[in-house]
Tab-separated table of C-alpha atoms in Angstrom:
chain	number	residue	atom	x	y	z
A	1	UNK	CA	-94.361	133.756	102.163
A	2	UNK	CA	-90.874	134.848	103.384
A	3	UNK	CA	-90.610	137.260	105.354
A	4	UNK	CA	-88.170	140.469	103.993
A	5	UNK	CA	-84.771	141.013	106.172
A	6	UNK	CA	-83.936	144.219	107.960
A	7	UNK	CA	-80.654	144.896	109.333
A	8	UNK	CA	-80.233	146.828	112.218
A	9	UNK	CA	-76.356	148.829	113.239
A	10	UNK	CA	-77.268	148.676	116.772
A	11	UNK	CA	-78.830	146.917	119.549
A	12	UNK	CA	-82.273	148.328	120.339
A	13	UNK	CA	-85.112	147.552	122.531
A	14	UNK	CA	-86.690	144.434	121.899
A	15	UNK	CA	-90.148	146.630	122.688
A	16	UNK	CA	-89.563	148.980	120.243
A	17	UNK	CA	-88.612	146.268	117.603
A	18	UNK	CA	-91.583	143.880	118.194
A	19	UNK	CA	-93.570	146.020	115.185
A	20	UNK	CA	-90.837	145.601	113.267
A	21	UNK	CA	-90.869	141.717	113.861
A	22	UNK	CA	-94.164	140.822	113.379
A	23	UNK	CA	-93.933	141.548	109.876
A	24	UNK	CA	-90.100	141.106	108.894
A	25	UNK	CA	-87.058	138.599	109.637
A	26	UNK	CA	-84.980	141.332	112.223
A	27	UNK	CA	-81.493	140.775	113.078
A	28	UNK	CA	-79.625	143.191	115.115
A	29	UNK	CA	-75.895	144.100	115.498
A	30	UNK	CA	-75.783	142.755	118.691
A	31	UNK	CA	-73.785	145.950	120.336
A	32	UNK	CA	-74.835	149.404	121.632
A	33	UNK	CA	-71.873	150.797	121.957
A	34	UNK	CA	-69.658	149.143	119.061
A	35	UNK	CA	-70.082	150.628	115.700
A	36	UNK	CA	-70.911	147.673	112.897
A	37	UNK	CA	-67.439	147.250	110.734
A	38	UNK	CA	-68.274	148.046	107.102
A	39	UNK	CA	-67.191	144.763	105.826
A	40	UNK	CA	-70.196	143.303	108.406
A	41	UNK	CA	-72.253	145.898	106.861
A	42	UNK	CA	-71.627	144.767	103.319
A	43	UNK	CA	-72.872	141.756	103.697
A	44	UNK	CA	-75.845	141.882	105.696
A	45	UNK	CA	-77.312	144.628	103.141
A	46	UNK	CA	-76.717	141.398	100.530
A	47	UNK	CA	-79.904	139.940	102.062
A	48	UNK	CA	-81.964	143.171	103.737
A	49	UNK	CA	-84.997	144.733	102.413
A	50	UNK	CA	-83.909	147.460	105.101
A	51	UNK	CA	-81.235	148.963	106.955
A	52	UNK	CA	-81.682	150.969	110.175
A	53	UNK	CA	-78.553	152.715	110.747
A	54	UNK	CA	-77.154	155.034	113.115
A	55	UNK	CA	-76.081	158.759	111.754
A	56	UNK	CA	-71.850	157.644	112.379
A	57	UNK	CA	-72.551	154.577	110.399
A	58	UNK	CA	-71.559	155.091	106.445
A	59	UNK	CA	-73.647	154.079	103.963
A	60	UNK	CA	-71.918	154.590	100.909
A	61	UNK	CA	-71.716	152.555	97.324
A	62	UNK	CA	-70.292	149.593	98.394
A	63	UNK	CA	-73.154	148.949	101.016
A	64	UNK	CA	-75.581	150.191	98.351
A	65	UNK	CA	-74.728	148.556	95.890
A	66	UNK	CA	-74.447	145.017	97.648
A	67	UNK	CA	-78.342	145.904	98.395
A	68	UNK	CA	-79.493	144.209	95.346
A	69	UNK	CA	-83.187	143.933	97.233
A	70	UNK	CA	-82.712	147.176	99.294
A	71	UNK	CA	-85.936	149.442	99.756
A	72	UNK	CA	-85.430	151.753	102.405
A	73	UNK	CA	-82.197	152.916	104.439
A	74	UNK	CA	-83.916	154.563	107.518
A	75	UNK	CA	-81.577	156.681	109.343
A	76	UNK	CA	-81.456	157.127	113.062
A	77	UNK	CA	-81.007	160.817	113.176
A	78	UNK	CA	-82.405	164.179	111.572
A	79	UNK	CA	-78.945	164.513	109.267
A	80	UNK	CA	-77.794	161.805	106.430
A	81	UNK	CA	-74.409	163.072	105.324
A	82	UNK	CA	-73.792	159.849	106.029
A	83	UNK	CA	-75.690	158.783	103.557
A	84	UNK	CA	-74.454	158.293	99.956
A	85	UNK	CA	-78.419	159.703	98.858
A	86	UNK	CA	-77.963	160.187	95.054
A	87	UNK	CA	-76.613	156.713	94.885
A	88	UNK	CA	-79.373	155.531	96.906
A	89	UNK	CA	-81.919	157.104	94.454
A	90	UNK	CA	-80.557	155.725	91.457
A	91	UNK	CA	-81.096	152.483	92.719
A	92	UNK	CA	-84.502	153.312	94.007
A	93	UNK	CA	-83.957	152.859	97.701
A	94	UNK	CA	-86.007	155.354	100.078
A	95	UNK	CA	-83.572	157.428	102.311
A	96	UNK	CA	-85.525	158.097	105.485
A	97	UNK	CA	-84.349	160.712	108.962
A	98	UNK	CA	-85.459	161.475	112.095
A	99	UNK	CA	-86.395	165.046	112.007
A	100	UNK	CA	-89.092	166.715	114.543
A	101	UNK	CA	-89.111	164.540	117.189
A	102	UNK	CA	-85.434	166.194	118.134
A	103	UNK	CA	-85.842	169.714	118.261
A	104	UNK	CA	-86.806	170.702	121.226
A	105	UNK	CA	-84.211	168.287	123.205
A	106	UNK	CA	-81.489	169.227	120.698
A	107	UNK	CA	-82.046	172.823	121.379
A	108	UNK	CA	-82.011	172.530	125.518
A	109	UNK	CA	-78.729	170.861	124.677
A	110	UNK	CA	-77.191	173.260	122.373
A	111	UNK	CA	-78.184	176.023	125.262
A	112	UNK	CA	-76.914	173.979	128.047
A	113	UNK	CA	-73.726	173.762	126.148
A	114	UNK	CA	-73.702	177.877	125.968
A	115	UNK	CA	-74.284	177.850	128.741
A	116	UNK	CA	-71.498	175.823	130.263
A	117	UNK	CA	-68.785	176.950	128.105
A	118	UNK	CA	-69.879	180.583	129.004
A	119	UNK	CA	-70.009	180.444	132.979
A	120	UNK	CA	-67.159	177.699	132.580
A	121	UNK	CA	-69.354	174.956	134.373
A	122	UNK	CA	-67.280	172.022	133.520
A	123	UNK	CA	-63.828	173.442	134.274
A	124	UNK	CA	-65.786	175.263	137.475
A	125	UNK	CA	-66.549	171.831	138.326
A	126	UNK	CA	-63.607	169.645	137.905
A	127	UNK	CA	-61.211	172.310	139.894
A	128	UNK	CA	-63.462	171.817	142.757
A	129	UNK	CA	-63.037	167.920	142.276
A	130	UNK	CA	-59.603	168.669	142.166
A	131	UNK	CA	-59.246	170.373	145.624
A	132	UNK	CA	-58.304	173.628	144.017
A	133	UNK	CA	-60.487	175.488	145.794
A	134	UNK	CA	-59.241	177.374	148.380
A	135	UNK	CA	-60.556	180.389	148.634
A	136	UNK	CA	-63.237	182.901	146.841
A	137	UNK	CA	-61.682	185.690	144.889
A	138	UNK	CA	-62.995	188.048	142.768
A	139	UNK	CA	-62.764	186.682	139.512
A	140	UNK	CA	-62.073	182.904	140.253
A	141	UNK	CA	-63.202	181.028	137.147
A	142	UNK	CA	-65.126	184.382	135.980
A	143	UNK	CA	-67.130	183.440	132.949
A	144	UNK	CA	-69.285	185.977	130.406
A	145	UNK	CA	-72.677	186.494	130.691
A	146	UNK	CA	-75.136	185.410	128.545
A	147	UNK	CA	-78.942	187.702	128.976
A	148	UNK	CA	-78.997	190.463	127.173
A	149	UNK	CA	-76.326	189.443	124.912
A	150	UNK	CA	-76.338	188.562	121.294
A	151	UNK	CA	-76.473	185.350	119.605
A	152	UNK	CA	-76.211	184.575	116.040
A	153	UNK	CA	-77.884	181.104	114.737
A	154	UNK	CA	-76.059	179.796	111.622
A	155	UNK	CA	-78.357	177.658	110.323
A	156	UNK	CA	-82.161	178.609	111.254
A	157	UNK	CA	-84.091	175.534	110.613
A	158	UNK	CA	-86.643	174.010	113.134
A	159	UNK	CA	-83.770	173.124	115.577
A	160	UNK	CA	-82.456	176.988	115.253
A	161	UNK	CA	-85.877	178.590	116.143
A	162	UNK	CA	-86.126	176.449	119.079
A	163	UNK	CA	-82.796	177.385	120.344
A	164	UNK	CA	-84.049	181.468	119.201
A	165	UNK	CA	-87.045	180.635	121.618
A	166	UNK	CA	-84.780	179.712	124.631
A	167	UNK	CA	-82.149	182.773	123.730
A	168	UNK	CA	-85.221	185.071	124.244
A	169	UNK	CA	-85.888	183.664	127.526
A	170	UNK	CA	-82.630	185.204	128.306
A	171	UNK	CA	-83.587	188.265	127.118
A	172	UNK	CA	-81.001	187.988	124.165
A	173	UNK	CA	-80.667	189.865	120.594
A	174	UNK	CA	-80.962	187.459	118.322
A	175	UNK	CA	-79.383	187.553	114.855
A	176	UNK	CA	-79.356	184.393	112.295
A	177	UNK	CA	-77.743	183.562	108.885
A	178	UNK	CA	-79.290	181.064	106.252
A	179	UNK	CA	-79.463	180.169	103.348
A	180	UNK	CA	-82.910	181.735	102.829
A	181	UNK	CA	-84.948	184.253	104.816
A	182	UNK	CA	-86.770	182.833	107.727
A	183	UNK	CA	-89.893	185.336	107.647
A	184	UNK	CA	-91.688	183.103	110.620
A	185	UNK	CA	-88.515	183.315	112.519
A	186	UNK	CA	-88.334	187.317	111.684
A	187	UNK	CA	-92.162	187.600	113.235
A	188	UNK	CA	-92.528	185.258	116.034
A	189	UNK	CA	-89.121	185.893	117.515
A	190	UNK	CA	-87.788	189.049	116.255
A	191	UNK	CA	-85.001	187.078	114.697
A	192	UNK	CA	-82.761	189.454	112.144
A	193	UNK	CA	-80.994	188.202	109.283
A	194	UNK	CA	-77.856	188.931	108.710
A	195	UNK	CA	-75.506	188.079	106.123
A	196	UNK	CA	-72.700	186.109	107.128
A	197	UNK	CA	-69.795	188.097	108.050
A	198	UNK	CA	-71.685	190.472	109.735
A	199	UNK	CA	-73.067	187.976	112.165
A	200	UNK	CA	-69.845	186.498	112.620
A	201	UNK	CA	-68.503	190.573	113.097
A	202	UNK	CA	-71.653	191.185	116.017
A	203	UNK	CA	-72.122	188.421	117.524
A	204	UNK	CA	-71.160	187.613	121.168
A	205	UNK	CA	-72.314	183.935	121.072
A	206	UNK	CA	-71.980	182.229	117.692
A	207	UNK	CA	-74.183	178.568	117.543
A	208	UNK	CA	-73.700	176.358	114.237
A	209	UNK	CA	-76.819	174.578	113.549
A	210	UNK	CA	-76.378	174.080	109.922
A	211	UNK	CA	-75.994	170.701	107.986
A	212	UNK	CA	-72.790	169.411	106.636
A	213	UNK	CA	-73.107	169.836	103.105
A	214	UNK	CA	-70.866	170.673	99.822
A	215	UNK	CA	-71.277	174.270	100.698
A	216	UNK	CA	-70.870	174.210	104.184
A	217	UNK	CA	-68.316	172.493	104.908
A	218	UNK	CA	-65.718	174.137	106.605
A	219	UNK	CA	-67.860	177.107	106.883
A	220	UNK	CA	-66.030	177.984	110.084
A	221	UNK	CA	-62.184	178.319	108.757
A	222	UNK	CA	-59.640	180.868	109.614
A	223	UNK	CA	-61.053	183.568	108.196
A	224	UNK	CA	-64.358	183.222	109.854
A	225	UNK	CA	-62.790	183.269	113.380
A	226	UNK	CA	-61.195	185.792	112.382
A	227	UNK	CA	-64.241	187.980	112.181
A	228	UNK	CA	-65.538	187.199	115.398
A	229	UNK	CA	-64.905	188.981	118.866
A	230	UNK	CA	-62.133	188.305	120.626
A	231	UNK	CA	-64.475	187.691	123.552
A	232	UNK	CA	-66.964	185.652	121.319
A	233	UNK	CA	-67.698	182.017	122.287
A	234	UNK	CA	-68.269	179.393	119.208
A	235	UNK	CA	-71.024	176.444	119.786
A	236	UNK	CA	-71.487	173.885	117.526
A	237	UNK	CA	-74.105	171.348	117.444
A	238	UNK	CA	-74.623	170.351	114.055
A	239	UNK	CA	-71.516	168.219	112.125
A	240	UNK	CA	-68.025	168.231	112.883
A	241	UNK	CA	-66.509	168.678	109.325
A	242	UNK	CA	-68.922	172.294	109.224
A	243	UNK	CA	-65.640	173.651	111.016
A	244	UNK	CA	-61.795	173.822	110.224
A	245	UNK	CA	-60.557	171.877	113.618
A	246	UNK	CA	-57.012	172.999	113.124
A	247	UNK	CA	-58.408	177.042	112.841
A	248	UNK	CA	-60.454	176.759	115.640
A	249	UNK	CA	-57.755	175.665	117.711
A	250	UNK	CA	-55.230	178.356	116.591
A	251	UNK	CA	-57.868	180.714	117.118
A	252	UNK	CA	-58.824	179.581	120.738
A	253	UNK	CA	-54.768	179.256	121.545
A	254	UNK	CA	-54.172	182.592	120.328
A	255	UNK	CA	-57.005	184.567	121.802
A	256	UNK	CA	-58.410	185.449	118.838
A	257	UNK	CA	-62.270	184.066	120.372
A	258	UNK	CA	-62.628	183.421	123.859
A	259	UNK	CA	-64.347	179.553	124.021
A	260	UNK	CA	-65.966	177.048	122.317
A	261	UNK	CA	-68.434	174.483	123.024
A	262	UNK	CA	-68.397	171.536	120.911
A	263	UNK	CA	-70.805	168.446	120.819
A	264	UNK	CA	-69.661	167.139	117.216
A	265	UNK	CA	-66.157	166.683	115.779
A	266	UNK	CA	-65.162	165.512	112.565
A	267	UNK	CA	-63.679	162.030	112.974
A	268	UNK	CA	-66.679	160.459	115.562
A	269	UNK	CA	-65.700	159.230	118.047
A	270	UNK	CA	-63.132	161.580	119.147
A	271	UNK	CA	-59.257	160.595	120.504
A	272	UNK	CA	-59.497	162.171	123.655
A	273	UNK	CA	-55.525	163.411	122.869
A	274	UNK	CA	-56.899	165.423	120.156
A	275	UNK	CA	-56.024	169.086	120.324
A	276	UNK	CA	-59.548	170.780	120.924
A	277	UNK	CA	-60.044	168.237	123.685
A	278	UNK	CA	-57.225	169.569	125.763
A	279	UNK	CA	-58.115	173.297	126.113
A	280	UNK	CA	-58.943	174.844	128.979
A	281	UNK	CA	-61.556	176.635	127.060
A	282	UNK	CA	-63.199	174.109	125.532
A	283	UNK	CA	-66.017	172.144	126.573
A	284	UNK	CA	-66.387	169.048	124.466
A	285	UNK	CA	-69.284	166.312	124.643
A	286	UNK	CA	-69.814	162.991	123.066
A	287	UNK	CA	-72.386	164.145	119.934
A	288	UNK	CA	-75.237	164.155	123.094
A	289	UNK	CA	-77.656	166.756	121.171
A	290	UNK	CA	-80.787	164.176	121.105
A	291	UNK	CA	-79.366	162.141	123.635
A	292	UNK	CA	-82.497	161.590	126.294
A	293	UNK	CA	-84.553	158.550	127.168
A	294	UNK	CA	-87.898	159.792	125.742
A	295	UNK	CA	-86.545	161.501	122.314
A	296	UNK	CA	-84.364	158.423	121.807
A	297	UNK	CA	-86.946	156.564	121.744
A	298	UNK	CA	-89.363	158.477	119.931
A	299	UNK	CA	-86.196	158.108	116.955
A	300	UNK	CA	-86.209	154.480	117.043
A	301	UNK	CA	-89.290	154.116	116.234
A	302	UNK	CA	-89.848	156.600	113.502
A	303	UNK	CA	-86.980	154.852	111.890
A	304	UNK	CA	-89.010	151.925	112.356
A	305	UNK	CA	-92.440	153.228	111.285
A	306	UNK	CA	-90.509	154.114	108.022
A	307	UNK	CA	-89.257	150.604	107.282
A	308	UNK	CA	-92.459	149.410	108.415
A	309	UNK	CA	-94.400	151.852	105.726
A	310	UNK	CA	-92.231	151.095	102.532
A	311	UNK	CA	-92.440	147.348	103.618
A	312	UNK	CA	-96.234	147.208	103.161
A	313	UNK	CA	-95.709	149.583	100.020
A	314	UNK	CA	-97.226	152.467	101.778
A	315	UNK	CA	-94.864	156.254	101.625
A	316	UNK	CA	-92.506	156.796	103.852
A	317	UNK	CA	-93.350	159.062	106.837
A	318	UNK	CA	-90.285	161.004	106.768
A	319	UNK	CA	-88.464	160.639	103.430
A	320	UNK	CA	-85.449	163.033	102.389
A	321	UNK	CA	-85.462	161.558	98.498
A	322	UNK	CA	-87.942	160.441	95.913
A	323	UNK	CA	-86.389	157.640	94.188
A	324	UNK	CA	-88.523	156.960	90.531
């Protein structure tokens, strides 16, 4: 019997793929760090049962729709707006994330990134590289504090809470928006809702954790940093295209917030001439949230375990559609 194809975007370890192998014909873009070009992509989803992407790889109609025996697209990552879904589930093909086994590292890394754009770590750090230092002063490279302040989580799902849990720690107020009440969040970690504007208006540390979708994107425009304090810092760990890129930098340039910390942009991966990248004020990373050894690799193979379940025609573990 022939074995069914599965494509995967990048090149992972053969360890974790060995499941995989034992039960399907596995070929693997043979790069880490080079994304798959689409027209590559097109035509190994001709042949595959399965695709194992990454979340910056598209999977739109044209890959879908040269999957004439395509089953299951299991993404590596918690989002999918890369994902063309309601074209997958027409055709019947199983969308699959990675959610869970992220939280808790995404959330030390959206902290660590408050954290560092608040006490100016990375600027702190490169003017001592620099051989700027030459003498303490007052307020040389002065930062904000961040216990007993006030954060407000847009976006309160599992990787929210965890990053409420840490903001406690710090003996911080903690306000949240979304798009419906969190009562668990409300009791456990005296999280309040508030409605949008007025968490933008109270805030002293604003975190995006929401997902990129119709309604939020460009969530965070002009208007919304307009609300904020002028001493507010803006973190945002979720998806690029949730925030106006051109308004955030007119309203870092012009004083009208005081920082931002930024692990996501819109166009992945980012020219390092672009705009945001340049500020003084801004602390940019790579789209790092999950990025350890052990969570990594605890994403690879759910992915897998997914493909691996539809393939024996068993559910998916962590499905985000329910094709007919």
């Amino acid at each position: 019997m022939t074995k069914p194809c599965v494509f995967i975007t990048r090149k992972l370890p053969e360890d974790v793929v060995a499941p995989l192998s034992a039960i399907a014909e596995v070929e693997m873009w043979p790069h880490e760090d080079v994304a798959v070009p689409n027209d590559v992509l097109v035509e190994k989803a001709k042949r595959a049962a399965a695709l194992l992407p990454m979340v910056s790889d598209p999977i739109g109609e044209q890959v879908l729709s040269a999957g004439a025996e395509l089953k299951v697209v299991a993404n590596m990552g918690v989002g999918y707006d890369n994902i063309d879904v309601p074209a997958a589930t027409r055709r019947g093909i199983v969308v699959c994330n990675t959610p869970d086994v992220l939280t808790d590292t995404t959330a030390d890394l959206t902290f660590a990134l408050l954290l560092a754009t608040a006490r100016r770590l990375v600027e702190a750090a490169e003017f001592l590289k620099e051989g700027k230092w030459k003498s303490w002063s007052p307020f040389l490279l002065a930062g904000a504090d961040v216990h007993h302040k006030t954060i407000g989580i847009v976006g309160m799902g599992n990787i929210g809470q965890a990053v409420a849990k840490r903001a406690k720690g710090f003996d911080m107020n903690v306000l949240y928006y979304n798009r419906s009440r969190r009562p668990e969040a409300e009791a456990e970690l005296g999280a309040i809702y508030r409605p949008f504007a007025d968490l933008l208006a109270e805030s002293d540390f604003v975190v995006c954790l929401t997902p990129l979708t119709p309604e939020t994107r460009r969530l965070f425009n002009r208007e919304a940093f307009r609300r904020m304090k002028r001493s507010a810092v803006f973190i945002n760990a979720a998806r690029g295209a949730v925030v106006d890129e051109q308004a955030l930098y007119e309203a870092l340039v012009h004083g009208e917030i005081a920082a931002a910390g930024l692990d996501v942009f819109e166009k992945e991966p980012v020219d390092p001439a672009h705009p945001l990248v340049s500020l003084p004020n801004v602390v940019a990373l790579p789209h790092i949230g999950s990025a350890t050894y052990e969570t990594r690799r605890a994403m690879m193979a759910l992915a897998r375990d997914n493909i691996i379940a539809v393939l024996e025609g068993r559910p998916p573990l962590t499905p985000v559609n329910r094709p007919s």
